[in-house]
PDB file of C-alpha atoms in Angstrom:
ATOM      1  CA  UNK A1336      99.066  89.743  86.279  1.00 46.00           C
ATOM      2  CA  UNK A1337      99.728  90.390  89.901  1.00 47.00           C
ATOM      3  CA  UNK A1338      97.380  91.210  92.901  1.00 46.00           C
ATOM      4  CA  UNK A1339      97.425  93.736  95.247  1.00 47.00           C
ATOM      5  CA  UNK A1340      97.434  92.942  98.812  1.00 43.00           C
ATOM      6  CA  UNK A1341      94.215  93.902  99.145  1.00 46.00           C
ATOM      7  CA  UNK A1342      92.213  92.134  96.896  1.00 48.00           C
ATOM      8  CA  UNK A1343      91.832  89.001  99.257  1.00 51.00           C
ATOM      9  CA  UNK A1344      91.791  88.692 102.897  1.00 51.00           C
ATOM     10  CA  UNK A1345      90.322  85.555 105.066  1.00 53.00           C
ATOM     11  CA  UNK A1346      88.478  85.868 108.231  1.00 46.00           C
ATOM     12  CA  UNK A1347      88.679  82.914 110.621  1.00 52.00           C
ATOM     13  CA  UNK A1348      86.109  81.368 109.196  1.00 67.00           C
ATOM     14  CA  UNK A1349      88.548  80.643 106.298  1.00 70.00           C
ATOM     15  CA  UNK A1350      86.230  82.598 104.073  1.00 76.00           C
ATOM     16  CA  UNK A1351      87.891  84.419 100.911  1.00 76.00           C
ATOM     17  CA  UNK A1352      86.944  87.955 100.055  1.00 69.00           C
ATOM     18  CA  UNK A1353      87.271  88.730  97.320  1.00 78.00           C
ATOM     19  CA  UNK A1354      87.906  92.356  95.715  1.00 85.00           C
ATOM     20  CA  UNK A1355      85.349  93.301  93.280  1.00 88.00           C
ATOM     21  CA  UNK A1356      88.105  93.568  90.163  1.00 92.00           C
ATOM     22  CA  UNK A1357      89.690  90.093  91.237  1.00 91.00           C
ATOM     23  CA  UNK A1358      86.391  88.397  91.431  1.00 91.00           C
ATOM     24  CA  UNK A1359      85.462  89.924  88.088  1.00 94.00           C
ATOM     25  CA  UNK A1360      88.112  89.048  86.749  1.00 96.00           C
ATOM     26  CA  UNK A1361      88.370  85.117  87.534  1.00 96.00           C
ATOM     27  CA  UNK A1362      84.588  84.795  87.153  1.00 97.00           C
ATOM     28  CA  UNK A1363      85.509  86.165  83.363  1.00 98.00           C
ATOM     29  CA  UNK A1364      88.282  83.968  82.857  1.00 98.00           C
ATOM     30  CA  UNK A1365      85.989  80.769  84.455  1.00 98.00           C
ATOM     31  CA  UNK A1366      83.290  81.673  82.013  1.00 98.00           C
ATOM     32  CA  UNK A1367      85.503  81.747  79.085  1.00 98.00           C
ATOM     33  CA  UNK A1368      86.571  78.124  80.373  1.00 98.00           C
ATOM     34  CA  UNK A1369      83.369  77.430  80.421  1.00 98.00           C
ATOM     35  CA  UNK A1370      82.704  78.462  76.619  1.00 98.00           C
ATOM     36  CA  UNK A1371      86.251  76.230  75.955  1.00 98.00           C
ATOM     37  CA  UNK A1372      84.904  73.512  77.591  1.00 98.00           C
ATOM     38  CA  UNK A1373      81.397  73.430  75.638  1.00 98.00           C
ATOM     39  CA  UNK A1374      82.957  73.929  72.729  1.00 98.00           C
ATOM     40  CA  UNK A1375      85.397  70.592  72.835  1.00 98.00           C
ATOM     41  CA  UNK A1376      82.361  68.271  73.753  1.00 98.00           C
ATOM     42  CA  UNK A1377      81.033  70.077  70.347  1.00 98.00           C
ATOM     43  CA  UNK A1378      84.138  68.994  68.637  1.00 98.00           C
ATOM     44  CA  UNK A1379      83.339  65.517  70.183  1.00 98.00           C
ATOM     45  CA  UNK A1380      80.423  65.104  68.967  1.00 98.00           C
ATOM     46  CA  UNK A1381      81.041  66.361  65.714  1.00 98.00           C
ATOM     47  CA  UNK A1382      83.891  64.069  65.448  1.00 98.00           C
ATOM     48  CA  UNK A1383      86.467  66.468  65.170  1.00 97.00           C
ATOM     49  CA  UNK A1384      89.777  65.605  64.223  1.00 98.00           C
ATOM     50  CA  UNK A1385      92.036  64.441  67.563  1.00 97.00           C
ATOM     51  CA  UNK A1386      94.993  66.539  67.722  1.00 98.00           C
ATOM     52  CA  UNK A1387      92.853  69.791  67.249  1.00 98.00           C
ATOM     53  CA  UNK A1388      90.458  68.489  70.500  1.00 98.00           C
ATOM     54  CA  UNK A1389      93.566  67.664  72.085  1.00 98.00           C
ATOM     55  CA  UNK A1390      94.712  71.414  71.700  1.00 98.00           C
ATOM     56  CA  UNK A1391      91.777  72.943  72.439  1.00 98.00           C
ATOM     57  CA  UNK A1392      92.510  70.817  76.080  1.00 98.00           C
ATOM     58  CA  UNK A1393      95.594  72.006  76.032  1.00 98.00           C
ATOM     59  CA  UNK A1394      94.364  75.664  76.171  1.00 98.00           C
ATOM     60  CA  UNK A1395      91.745  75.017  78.659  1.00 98.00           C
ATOM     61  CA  UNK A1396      94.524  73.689  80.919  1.00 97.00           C
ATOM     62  CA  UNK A1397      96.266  76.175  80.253  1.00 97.00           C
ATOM     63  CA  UNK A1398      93.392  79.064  81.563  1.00 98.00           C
ATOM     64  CA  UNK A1399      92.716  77.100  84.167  1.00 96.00           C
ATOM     65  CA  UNK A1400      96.317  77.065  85.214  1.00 95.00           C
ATOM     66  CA  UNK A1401      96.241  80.450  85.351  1.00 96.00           C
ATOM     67  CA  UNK A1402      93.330  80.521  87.606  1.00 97.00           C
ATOM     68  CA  UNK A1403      95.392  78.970  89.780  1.00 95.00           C
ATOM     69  CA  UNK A1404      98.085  81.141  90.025  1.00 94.00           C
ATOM     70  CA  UNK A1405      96.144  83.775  90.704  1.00 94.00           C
ATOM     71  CA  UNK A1406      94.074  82.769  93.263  1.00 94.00           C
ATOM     72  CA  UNK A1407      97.423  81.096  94.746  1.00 94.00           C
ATOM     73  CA  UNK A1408      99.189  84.430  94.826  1.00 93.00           C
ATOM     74  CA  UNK A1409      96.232  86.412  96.116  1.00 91.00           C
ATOM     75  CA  UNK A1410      95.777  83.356  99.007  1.00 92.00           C
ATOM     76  CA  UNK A1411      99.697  83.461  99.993  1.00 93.00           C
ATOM     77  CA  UNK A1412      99.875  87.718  99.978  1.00 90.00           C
ATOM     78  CA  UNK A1413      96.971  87.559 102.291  1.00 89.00           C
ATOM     79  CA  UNK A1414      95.813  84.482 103.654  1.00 90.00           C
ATOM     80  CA  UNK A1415      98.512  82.740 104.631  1.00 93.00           C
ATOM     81  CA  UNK A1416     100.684  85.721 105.533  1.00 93.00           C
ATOM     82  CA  UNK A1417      97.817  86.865 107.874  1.00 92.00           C
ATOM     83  CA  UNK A1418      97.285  83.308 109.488  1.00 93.00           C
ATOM     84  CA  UNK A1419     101.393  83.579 110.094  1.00 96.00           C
ATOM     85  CA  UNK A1420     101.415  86.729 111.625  1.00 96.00           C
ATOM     86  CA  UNK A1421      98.887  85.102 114.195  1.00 95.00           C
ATOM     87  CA  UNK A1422     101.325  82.364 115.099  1.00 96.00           C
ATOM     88  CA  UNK A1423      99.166  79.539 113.066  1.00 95.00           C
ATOM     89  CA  UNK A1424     101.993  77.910 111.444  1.00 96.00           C
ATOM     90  CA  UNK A1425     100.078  74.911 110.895  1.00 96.00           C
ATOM     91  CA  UNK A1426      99.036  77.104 107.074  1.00 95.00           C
ATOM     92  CA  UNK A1427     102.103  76.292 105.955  1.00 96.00           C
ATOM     93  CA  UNK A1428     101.685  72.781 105.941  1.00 97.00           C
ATOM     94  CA  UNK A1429      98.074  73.464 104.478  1.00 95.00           C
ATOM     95  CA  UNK A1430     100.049  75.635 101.650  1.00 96.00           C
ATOM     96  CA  UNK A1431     102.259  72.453 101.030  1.00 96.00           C
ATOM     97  CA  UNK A1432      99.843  70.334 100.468  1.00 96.00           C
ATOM     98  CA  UNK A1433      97.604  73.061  98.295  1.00 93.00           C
ATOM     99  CA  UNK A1434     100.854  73.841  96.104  1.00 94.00           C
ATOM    100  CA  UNK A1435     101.458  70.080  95.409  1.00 94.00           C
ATOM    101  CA  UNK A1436      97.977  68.987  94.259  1.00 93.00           C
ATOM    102  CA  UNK A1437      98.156  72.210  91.750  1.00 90.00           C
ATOM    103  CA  UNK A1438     101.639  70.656  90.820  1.00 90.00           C
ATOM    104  CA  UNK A1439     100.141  66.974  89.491  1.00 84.00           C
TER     105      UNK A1439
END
């Protein structure tokens, strides 16, 4: 899926705005995480069998990988591309450090 431009833009006070569609959207796909997430501590406690918990973990990684990559892509197209274009290099350093933690 890929952003527009538009859909996020940070004000000085490193606030992120959000458009209405891309907040919908990632507050859908975080609730559906949530659901996941509720339903492996059911499995838990239910004692289901390990390999199917352990996939049902691998899926939630999974969505919440692709959180990530979205709100990545909206926070580089706007962001850090607006922070550049006002001579504050330093965000790329920031970015570095952002990109490796979601690397791990």
């Amino acid at each position: 899926m890929e952003i527009e431009e538009q859909d996020v833009h940070c004000s000085t006070e490193r606030k992120s705005h959000h458009s209405d569609k891309m907040k919908s959207n990632l507050l859908t796909r975080l609730n559906r995480i949530e659901g996941q997430i509720r339903g492996v501590k059911g499995m838990i406690e239910r004692d289901t069998y390990c390999d199917d918990v352990l996939t049902q973990l691998s899926a939630i990684q999974s969505a919440l990988n692709s959180v990530g990559k979205l709100l990545l892509e909206g926070h580089m197209r706007s962001c850090v591309v607006e922070r550049i274009q006002e001579g504050e290099l330093e965000v790329i350093d920031e970015l570095l450090v952002t990109v490796k933690k979601l690397m791990k």
